[in-house]
mmCIF file of C-alpha atoms and ligand atoms in Angstrom:
data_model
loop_
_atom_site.group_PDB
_atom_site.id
_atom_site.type_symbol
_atom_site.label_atom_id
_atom_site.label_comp_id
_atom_site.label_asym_id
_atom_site.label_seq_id
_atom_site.Cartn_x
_atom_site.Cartn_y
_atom_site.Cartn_z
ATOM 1 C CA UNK A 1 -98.969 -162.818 144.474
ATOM 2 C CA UNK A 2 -96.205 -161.570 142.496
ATOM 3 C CA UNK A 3 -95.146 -159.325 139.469
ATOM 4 C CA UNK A 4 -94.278 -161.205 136.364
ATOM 5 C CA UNK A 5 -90.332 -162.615 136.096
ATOM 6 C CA UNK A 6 -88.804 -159.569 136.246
ATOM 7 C CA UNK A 7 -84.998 -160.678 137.064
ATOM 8 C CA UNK A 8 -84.065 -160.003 133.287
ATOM 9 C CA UNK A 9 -85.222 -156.415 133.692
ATOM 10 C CA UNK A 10 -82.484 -153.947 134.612
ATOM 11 C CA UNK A 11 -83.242 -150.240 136.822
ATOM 12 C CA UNK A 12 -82.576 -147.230 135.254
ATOM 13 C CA UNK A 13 -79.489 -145.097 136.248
ATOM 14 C CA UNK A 14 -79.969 -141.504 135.981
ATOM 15 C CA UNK A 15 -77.370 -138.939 136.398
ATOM 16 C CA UNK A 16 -77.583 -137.794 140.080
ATOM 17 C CA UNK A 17 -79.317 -134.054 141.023
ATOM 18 C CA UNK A 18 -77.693 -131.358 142.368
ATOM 19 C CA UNK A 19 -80.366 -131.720 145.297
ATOM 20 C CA UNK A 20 -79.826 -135.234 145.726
ATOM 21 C CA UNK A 21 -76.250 -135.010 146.135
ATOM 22 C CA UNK A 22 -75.849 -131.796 147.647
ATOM 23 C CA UNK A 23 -77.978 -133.245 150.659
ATOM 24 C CA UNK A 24 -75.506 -136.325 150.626
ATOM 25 C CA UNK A 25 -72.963 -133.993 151.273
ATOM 26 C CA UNK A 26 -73.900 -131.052 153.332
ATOM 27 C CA UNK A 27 -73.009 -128.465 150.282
ATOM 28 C CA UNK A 28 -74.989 -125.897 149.005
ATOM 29 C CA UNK A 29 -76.787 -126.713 145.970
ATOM 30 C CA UNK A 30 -76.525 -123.427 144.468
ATOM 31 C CA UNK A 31 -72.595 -123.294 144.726
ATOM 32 C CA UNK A 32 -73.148 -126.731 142.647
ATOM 33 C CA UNK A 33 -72.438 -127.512 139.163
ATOM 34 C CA UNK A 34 -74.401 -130.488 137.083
ATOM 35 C CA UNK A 35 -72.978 -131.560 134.395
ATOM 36 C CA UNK A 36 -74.083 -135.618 134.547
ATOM 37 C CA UNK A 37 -77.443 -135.549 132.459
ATOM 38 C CA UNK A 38 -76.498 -133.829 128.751
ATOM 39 C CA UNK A 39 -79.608 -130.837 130.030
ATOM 40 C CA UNK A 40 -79.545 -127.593 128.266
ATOM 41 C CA UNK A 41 -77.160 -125.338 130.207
ATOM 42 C CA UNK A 42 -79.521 -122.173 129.676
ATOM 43 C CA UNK A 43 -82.519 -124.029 130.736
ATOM 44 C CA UNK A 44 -86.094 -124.050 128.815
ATOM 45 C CA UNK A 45 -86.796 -120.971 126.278
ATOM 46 C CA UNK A 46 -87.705 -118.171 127.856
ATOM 47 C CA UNK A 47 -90.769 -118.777 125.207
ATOM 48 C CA UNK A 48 -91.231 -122.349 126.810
ATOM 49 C CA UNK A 49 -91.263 -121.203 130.438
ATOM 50 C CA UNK A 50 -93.857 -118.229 129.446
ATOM 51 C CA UNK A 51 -95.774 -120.882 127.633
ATOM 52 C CA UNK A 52 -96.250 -123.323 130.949
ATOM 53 C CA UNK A 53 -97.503 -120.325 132.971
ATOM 54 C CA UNK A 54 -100.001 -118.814 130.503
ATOM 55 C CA UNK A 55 -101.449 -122.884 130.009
ATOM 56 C CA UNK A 56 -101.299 -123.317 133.839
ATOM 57 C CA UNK A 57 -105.241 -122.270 133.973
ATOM 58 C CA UNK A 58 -105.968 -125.005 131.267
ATOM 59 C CA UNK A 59 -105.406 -127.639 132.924
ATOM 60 C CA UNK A 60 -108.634 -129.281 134.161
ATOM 61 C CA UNK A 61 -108.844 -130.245 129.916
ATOM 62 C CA UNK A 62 -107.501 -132.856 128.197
ATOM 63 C CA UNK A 63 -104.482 -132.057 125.553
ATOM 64 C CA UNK A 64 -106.886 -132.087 122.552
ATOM 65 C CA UNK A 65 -105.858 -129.133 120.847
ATOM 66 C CA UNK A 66 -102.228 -128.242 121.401
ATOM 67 C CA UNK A 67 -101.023 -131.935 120.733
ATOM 68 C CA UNK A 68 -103.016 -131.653 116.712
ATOM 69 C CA UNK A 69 -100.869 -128.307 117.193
ATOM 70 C CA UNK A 70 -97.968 -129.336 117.442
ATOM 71 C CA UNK A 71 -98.001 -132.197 115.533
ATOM 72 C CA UNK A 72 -98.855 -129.659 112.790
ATOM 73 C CA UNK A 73 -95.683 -127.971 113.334
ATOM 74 C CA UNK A 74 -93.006 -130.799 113.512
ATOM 75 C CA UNK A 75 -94.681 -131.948 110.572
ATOM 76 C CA UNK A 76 -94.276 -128.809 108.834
ATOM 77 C CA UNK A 77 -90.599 -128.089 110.254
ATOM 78 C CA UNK A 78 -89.894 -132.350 108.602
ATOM 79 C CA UNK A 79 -92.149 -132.270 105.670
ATOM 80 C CA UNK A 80 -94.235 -135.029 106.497
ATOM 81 C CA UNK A 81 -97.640 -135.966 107.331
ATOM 82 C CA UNK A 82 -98.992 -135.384 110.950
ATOM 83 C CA UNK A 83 -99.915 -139.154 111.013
ATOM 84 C CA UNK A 84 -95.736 -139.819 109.940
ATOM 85 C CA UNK A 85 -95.219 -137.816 113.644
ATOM 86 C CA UNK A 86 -95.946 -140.030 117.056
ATOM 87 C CA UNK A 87 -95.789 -137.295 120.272
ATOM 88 C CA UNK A 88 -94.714 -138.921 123.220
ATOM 89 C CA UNK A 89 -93.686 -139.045 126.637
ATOM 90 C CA UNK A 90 -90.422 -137.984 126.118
ATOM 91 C CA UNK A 91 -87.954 -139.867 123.444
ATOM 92 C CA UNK A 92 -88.216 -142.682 125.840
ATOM 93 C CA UNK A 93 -91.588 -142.777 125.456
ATOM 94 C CA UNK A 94 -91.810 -142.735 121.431
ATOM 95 C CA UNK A 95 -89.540 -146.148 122.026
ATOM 96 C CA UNK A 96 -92.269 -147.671 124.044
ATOM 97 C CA UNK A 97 -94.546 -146.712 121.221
ATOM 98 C CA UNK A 98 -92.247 -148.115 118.260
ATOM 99 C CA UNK A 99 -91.775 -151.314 120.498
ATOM 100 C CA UNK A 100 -95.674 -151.731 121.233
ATOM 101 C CA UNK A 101 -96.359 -151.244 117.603
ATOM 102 C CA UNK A 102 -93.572 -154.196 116.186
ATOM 103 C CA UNK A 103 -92.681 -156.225 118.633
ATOM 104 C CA UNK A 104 -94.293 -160.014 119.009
ATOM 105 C CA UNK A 105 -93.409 -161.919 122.238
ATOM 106 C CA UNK A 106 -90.312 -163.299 122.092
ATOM 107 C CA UNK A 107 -89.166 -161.189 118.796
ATOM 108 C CA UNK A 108 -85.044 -160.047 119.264
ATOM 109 C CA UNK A 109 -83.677 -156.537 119.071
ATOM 110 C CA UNK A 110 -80.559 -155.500 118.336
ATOM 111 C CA UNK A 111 -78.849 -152.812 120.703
ATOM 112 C CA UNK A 112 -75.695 -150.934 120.902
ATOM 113 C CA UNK A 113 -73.390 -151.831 123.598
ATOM 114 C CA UNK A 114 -71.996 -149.430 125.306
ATOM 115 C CA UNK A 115 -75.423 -147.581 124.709
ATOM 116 C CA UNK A 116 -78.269 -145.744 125.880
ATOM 117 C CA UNK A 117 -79.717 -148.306 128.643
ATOM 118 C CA UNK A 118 -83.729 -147.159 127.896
ATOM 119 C CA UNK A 119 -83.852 -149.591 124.488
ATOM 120 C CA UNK A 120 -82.995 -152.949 126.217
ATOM 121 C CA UNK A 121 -85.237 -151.796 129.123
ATOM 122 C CA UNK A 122 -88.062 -150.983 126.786
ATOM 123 C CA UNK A 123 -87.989 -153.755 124.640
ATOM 124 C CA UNK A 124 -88.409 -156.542 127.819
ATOM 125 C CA UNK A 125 -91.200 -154.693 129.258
ATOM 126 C CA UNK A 126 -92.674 -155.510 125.534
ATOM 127 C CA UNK A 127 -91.828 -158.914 126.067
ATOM 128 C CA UNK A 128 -88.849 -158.341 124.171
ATOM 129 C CA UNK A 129 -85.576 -159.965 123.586
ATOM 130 C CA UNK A 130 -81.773 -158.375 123.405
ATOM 131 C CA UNK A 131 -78.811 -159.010 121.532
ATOM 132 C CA UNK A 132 -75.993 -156.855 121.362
ATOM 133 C CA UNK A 133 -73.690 -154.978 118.915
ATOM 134 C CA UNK A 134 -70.124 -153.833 120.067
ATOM 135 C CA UNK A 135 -69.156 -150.637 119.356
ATOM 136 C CA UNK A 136 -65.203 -151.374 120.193
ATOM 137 C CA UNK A 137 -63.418 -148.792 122.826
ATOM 138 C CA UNK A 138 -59.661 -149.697 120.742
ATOM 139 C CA UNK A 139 -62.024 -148.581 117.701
ATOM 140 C CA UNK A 140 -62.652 -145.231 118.957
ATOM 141 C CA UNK A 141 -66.394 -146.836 119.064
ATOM 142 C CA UNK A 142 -66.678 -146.162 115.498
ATOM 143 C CA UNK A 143 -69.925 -146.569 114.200
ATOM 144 C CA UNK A 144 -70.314 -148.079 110.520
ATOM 145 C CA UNK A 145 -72.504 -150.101 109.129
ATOM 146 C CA UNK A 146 -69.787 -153.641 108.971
ATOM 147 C CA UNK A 147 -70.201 -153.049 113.170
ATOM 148 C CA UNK A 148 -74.066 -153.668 112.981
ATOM 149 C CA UNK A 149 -74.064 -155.991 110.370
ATOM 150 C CA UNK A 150 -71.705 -158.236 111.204
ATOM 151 C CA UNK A 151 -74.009 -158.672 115.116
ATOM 152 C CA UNK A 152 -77.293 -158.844 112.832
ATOM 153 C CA UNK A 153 -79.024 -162.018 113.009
ATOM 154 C CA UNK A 154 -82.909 -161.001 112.037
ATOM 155 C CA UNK A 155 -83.592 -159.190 115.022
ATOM 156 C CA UNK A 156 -86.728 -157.218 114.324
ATOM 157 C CA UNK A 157 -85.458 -153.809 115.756
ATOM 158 C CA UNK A 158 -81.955 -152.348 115.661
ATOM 159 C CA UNK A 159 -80.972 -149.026 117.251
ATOM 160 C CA UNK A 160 -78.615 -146.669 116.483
ATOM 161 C CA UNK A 161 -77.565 -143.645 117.871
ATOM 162 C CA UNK A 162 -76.220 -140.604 116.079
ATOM 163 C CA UNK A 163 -74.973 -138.893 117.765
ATOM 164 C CA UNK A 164 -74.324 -141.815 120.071
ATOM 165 C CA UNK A 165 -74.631 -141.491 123.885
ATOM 166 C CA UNK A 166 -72.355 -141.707 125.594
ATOM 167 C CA UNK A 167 -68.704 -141.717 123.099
ATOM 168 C CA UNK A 168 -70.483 -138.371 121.117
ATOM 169 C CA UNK A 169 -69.748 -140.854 117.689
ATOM 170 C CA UNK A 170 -72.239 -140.815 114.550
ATOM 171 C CA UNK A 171 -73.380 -143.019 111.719
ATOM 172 C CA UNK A 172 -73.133 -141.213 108.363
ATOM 173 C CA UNK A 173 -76.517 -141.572 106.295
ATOM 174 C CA UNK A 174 -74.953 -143.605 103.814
ATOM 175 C CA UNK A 175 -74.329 -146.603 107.111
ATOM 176 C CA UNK A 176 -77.908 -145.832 107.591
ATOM 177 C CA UNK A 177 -78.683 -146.816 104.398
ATOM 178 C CA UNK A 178 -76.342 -149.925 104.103
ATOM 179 C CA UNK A 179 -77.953 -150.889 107.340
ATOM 180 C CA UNK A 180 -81.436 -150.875 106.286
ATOM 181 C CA UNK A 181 -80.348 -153.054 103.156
ATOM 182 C CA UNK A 182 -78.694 -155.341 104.720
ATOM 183 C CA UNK A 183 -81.032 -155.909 106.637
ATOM 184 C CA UNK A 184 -84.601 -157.973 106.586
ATOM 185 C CA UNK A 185 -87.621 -156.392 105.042
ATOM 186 C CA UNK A 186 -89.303 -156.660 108.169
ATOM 187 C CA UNK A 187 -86.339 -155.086 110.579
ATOM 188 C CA UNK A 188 -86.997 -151.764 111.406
ATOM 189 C CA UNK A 189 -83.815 -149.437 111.606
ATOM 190 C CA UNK A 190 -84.548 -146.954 114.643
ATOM 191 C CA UNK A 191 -82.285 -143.637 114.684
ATOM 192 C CA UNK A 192 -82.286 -142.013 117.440
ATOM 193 C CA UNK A 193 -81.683 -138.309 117.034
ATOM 194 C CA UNK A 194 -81.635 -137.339 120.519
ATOM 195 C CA UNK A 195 -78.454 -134.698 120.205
ATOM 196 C CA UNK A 196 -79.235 -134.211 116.750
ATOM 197 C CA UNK A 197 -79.389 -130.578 116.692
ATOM 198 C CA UNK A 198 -75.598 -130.349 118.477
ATOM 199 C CA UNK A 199 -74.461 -132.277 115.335
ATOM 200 C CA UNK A 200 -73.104 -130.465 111.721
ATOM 201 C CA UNK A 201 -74.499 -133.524 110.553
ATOM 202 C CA UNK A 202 -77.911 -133.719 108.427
ATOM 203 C CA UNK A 203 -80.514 -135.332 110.115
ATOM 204 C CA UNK A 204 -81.390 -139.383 108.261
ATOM 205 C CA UNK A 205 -84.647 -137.566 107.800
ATOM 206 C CA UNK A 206 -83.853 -138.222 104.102
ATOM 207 C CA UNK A 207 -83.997 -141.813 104.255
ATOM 208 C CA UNK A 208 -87.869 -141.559 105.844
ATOM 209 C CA UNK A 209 -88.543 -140.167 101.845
ATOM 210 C CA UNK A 210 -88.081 -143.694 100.182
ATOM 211 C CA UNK A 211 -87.905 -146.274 102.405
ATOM 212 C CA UNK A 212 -90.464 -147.904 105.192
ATOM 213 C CA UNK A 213 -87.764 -149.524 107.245
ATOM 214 C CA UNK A 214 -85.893 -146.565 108.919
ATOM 215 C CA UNK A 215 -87.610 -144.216 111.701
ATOM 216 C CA UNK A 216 -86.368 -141.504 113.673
ATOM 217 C CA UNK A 217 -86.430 -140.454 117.451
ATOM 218 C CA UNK A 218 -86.616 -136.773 118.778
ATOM 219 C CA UNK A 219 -86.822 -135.029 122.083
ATOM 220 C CA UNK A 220 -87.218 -131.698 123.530
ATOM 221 C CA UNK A 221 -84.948 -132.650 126.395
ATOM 222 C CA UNK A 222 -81.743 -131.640 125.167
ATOM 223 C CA UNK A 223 -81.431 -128.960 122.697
ATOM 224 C CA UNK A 224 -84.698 -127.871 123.528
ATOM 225 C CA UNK A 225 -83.958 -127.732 127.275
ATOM 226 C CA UNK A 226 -87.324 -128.946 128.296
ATOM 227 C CA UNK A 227 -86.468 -132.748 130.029
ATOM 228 C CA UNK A 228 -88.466 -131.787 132.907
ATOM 229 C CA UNK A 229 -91.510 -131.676 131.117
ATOM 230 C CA UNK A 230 -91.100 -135.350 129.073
ATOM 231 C CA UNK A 231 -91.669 -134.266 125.398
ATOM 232 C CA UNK A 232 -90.191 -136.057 122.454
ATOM 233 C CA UNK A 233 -91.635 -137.868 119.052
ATOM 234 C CA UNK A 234 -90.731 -140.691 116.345
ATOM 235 C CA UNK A 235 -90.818 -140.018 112.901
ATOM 236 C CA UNK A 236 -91.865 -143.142 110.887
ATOM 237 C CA UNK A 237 -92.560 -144.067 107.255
ATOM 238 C CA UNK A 238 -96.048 -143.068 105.981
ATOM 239 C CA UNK A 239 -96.671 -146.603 105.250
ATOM 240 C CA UNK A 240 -97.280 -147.683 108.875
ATOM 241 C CA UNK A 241 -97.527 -144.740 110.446
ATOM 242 C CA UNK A 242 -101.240 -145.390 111.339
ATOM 243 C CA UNK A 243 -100.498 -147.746 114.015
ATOM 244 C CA UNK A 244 -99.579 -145.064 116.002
ATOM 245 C CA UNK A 245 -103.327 -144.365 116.600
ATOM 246 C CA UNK A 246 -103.597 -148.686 117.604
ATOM 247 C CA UNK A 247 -100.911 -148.147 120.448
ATOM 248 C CA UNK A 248 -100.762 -144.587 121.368
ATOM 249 C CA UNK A 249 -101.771 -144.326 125.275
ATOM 250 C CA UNK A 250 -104.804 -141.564 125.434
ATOM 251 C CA UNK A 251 -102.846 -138.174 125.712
ATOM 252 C CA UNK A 252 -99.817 -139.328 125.753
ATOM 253 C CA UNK A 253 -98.205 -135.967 126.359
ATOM 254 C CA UNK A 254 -99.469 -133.891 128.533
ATOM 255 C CA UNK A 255 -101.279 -129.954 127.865
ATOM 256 C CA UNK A 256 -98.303 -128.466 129.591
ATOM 257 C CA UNK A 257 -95.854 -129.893 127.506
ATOM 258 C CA UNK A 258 -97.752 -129.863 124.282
ATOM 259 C CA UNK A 259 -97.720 -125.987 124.878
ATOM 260 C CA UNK A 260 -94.144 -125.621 125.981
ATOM 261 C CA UNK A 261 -93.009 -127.547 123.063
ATOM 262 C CA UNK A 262 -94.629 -125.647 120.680
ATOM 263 C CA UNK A 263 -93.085 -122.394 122.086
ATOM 264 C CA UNK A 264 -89.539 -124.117 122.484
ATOM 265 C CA UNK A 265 -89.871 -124.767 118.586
ATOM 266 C CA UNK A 266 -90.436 -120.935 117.828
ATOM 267 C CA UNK A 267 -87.290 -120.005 119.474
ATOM 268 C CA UNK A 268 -84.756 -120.585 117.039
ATOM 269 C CA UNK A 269 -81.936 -118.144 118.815
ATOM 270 C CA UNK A 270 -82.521 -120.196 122.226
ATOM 271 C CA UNK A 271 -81.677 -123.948 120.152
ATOM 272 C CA UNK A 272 -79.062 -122.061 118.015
ATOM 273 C CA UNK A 273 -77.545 -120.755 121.448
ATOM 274 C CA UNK A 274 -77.378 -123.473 123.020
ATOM 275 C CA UNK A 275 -75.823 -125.376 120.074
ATOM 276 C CA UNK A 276 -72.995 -122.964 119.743
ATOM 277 C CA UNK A 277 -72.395 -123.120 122.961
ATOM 278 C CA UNK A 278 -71.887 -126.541 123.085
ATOM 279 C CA UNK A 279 -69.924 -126.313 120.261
ATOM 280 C CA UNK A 280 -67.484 -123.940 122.352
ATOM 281 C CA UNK A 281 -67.487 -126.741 125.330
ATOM 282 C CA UNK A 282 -66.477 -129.666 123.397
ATOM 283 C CA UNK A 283 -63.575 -127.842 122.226
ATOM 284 C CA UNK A 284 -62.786 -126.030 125.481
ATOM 285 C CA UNK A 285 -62.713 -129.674 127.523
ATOM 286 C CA UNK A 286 -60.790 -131.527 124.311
ATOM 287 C CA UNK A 287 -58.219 -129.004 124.884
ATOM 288 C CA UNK A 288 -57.987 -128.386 128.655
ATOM 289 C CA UNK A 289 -59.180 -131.099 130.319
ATOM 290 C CA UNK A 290 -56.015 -133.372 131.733
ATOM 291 C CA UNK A 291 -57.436 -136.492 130.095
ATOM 292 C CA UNK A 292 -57.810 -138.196 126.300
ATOM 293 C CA UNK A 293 -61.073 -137.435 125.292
ATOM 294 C CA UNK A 294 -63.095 -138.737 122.229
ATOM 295 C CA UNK A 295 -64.528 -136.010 119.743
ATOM 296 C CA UNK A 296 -67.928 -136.151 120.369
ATOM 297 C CA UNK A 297 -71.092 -134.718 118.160
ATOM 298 C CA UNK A 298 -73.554 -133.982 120.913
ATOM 299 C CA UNK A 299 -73.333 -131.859 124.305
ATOM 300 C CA UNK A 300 -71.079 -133.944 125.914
ATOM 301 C CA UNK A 301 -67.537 -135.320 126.028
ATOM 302 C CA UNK A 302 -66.419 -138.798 126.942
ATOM 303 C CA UNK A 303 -63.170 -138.841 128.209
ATOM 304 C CA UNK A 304 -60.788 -141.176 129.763
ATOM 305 C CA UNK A 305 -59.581 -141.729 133.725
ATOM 306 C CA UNK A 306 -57.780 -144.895 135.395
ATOM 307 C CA UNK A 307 -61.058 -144.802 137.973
ATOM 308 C CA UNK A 308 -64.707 -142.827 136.951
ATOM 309 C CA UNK A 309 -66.162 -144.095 140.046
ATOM 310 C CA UNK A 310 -62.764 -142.497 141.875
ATOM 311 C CA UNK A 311 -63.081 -139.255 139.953
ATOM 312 C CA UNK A 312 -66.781 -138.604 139.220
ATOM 313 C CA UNK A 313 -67.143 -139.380 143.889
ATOM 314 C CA UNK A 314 -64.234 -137.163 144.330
ATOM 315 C CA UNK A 315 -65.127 -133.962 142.000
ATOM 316 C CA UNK A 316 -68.472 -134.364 143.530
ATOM 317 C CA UNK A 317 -67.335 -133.763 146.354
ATOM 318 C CA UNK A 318 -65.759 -130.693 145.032
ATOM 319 C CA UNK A 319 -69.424 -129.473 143.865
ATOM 320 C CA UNK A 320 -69.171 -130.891 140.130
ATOM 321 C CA UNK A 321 -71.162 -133.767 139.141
ATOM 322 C CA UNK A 322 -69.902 -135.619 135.789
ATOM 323 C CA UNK A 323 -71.445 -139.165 134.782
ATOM 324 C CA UNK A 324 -69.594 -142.061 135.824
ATOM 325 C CA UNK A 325 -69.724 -144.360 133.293
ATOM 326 C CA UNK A 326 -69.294 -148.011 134.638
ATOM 327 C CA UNK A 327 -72.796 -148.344 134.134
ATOM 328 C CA UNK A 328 -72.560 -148.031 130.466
ATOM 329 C CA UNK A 329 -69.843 -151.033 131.256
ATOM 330 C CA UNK A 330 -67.090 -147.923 131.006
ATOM 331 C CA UNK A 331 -65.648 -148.185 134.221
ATOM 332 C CA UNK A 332 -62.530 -146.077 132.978
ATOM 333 C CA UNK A 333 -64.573 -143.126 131.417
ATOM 334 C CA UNK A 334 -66.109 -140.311 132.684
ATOM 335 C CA UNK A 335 -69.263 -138.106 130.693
ATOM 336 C CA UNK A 336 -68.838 -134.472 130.710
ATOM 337 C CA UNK A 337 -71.822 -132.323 129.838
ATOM 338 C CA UNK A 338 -71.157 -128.708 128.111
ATOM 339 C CA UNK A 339 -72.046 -126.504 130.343
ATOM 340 C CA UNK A 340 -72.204 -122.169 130.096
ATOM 341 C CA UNK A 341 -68.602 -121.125 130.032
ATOM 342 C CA UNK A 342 -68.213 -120.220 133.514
ATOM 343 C CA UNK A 343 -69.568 -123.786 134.589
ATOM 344 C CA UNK A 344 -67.198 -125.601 132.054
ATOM 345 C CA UNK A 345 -64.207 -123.841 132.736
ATOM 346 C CA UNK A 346 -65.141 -124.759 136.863
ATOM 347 C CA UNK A 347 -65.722 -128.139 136.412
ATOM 348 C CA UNK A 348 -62.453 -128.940 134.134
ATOM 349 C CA UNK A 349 -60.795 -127.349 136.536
ATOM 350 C CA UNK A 350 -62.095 -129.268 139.542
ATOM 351 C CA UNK A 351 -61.576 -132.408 137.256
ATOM 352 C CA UNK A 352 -57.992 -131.690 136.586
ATOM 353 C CA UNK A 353 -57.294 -131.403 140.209
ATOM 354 C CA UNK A 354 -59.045 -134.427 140.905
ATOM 355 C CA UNK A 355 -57.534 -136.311 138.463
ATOM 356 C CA UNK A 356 -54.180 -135.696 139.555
ATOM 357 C CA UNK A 357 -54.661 -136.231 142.865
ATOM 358 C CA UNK A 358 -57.024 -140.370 142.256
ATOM 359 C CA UNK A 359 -54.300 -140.460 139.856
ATOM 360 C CA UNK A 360 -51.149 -139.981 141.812
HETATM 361 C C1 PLP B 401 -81.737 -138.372 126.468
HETATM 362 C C2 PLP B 401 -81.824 -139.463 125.482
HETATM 363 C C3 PLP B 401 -83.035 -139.897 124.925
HETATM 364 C C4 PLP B 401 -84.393 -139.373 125.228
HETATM 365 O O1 PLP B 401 -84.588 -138.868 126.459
HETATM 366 P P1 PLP B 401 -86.013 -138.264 126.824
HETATM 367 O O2 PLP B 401 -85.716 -137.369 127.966
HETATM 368 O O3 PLP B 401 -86.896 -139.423 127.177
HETATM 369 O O4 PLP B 401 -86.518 -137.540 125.628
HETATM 370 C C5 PLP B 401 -83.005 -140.880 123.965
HETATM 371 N N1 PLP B 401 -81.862 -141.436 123.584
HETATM 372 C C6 PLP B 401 -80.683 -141.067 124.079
HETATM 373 C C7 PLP B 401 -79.464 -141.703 123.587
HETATM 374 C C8 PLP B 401 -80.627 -140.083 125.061
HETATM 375 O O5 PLP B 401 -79.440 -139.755 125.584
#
């Protein structure tokens, strides 16, 4: 026998680990610096961490408790219903659920490209199918509502990012808006918030208040610092948000990362940290690093080289990893993640000598 037709269906290309590809090349992990998969550069709250060992004796139960608890308190920190908030297994997971709950066989979806590879992927294993919108490199990959528009042809889904992974652009809440109106009644706009806390930006919480075409996507693996334990949530129009209880998986996220979520979300000076800090990064590589880079609203900068593959392979060798972005179809751009200080300042300074010598 055989799995279904899966040739359509694309594997998922992480940034690689520091363990991975310190193995590869005989360094030391420790003397290594990630910087390829936009993680928190202080880690999980110290709140988050303490959480995950006091819960460590809980585990023979189910997550009964702590996910109605912290549903309770990202309903509270959005205004909105606990129904209007679907937990999942991290943000990847809450586009599984908003997939499972619209999508018919066959039924298009409308997808940034370059973009985030995890909404094509989830809408095919949801027997999905993809179209694409451009966001144009000789544009600065601006982001407005004429881009989406003009690619819409009744697709039932449409992403956006803000900010977008991986150029660091944004859609203003007023291309939100345009978006969902131009739109058909029964195409859900999907936002996905992922950096959303690195952004001065409001959230397009806003829009949730009087519309039921436009839903959010959250995670805990970026500000929050918590990737490793697969946390994030949609926030959809009270209208519909009952089928979350039709397609939810049993316990979708787990007891340990119920509880470490619910810490993370306490500690405002670890989120606010981190954000500053990332703040400080952008502008520290816009300014230092010997390449053009694009101004970017989330906790990483895109930036420009004659060969990523050339550059990301030799500063790895060096001990800094970076994101090589040909498989976002950016075979001329590298992704930088904001790092501490010391870490940033170390890998634009690797880069630099990197780039001069690939580029020489
Ligand atoms: C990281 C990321 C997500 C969600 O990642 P999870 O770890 O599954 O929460 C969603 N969208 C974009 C654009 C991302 O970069």
């Amino acid at each position: 026998m055989e799995p279904r037709d899966l040739s359509a269906h694309t594997v998922y290309r992480a940034g690689r680990g520091i363990e991975e590809v310190a193995r590869e090349l005989g360094l030391d992990p420790e003397e290594m610096v990630k910087l390829a998969s936009n993680e928190n550069m202080f880690g999980p709250s110290p709140r988050a961490v303490e959480a995950i060992r006091d819960s460590a004796g809980r585990m023979h139960s189910y997550p009964k408790s702590s996910h109605a608890d912290l549903v309770e308190a990202l309903a509270e920190k959005w205004d909105v219903t606990s129904e209007q908030v679907w937990l999942s297994n991290g943000g990847d997971g809450a586009l599984d659920c908003l997939a499972r709950a619209m999508l018919e066989p066959g039924d298009e979806v409308l997808v940034p490209e370059p973009g985030f590879a995890y909404y094509a992927m989830s809408a095919r294993y949801h027997h999905g199918e993809v179209s694409e919108y451009e966001l144009s490199k000789s544009d600065d990959f601006a982001q407005t509502a004429d881009v989406v528009l003009s690619a819409y042809a009744g697709e039932r889904i449409v992403y956006l990012t803000s900010p977008h992974n991986p150029t660091g652009a944004e859609f203003t809440t007023e291309a939100v808006r345009e978006i969902a109106e131009g739109t058909d009644e029964q195409t859900l706009v999907l936002v996905d918030e992922a950096y959303g806390e690195f952004s001065d930006s409001p959230s397009k919480r806003s829009l949730l208040a009087d519309r039921d075409d436009v839903a959010l996507l959250r995670t805990f693996s970026k500000a929050y610092g918590l990737a490793g334990v697969r946390l994030g949530y949609a926030l959809v129009p009270e209208a519909w948000a009952d089928a979350y209880a039709r397609i939810n998986t049993p316990f979708s996220a787990s007891e340990l990362a119920c509880r470490a979520g619910l810490a993370a979300l306490s500690d405002d000076e670890h989120v606010e940290r981190s954000v500053e800090t990332a703040a400080w990064a952008r502008e520290y590589i816009y300014d230092n690093l010997a390449a053009d880079t694009w101004e970017s609203t989330g906790n990483f900068v895109l930036a420009e080289v004659e060969d990523a593959s050339a550059v990301a392979e030799a500063a790895q060798e060096e001990g800094v990893i970076v994101r090589d972005c040909s498989s976002f179809g950016l075979p001329e751009c590298i992704r930088i993640t904001c790092g501490t200080e010391e870490d940033t300042e170390h890998a634009v300074s690797v880069l630099n000598d990197v780039i001069e010598v690939v580029e020489s």
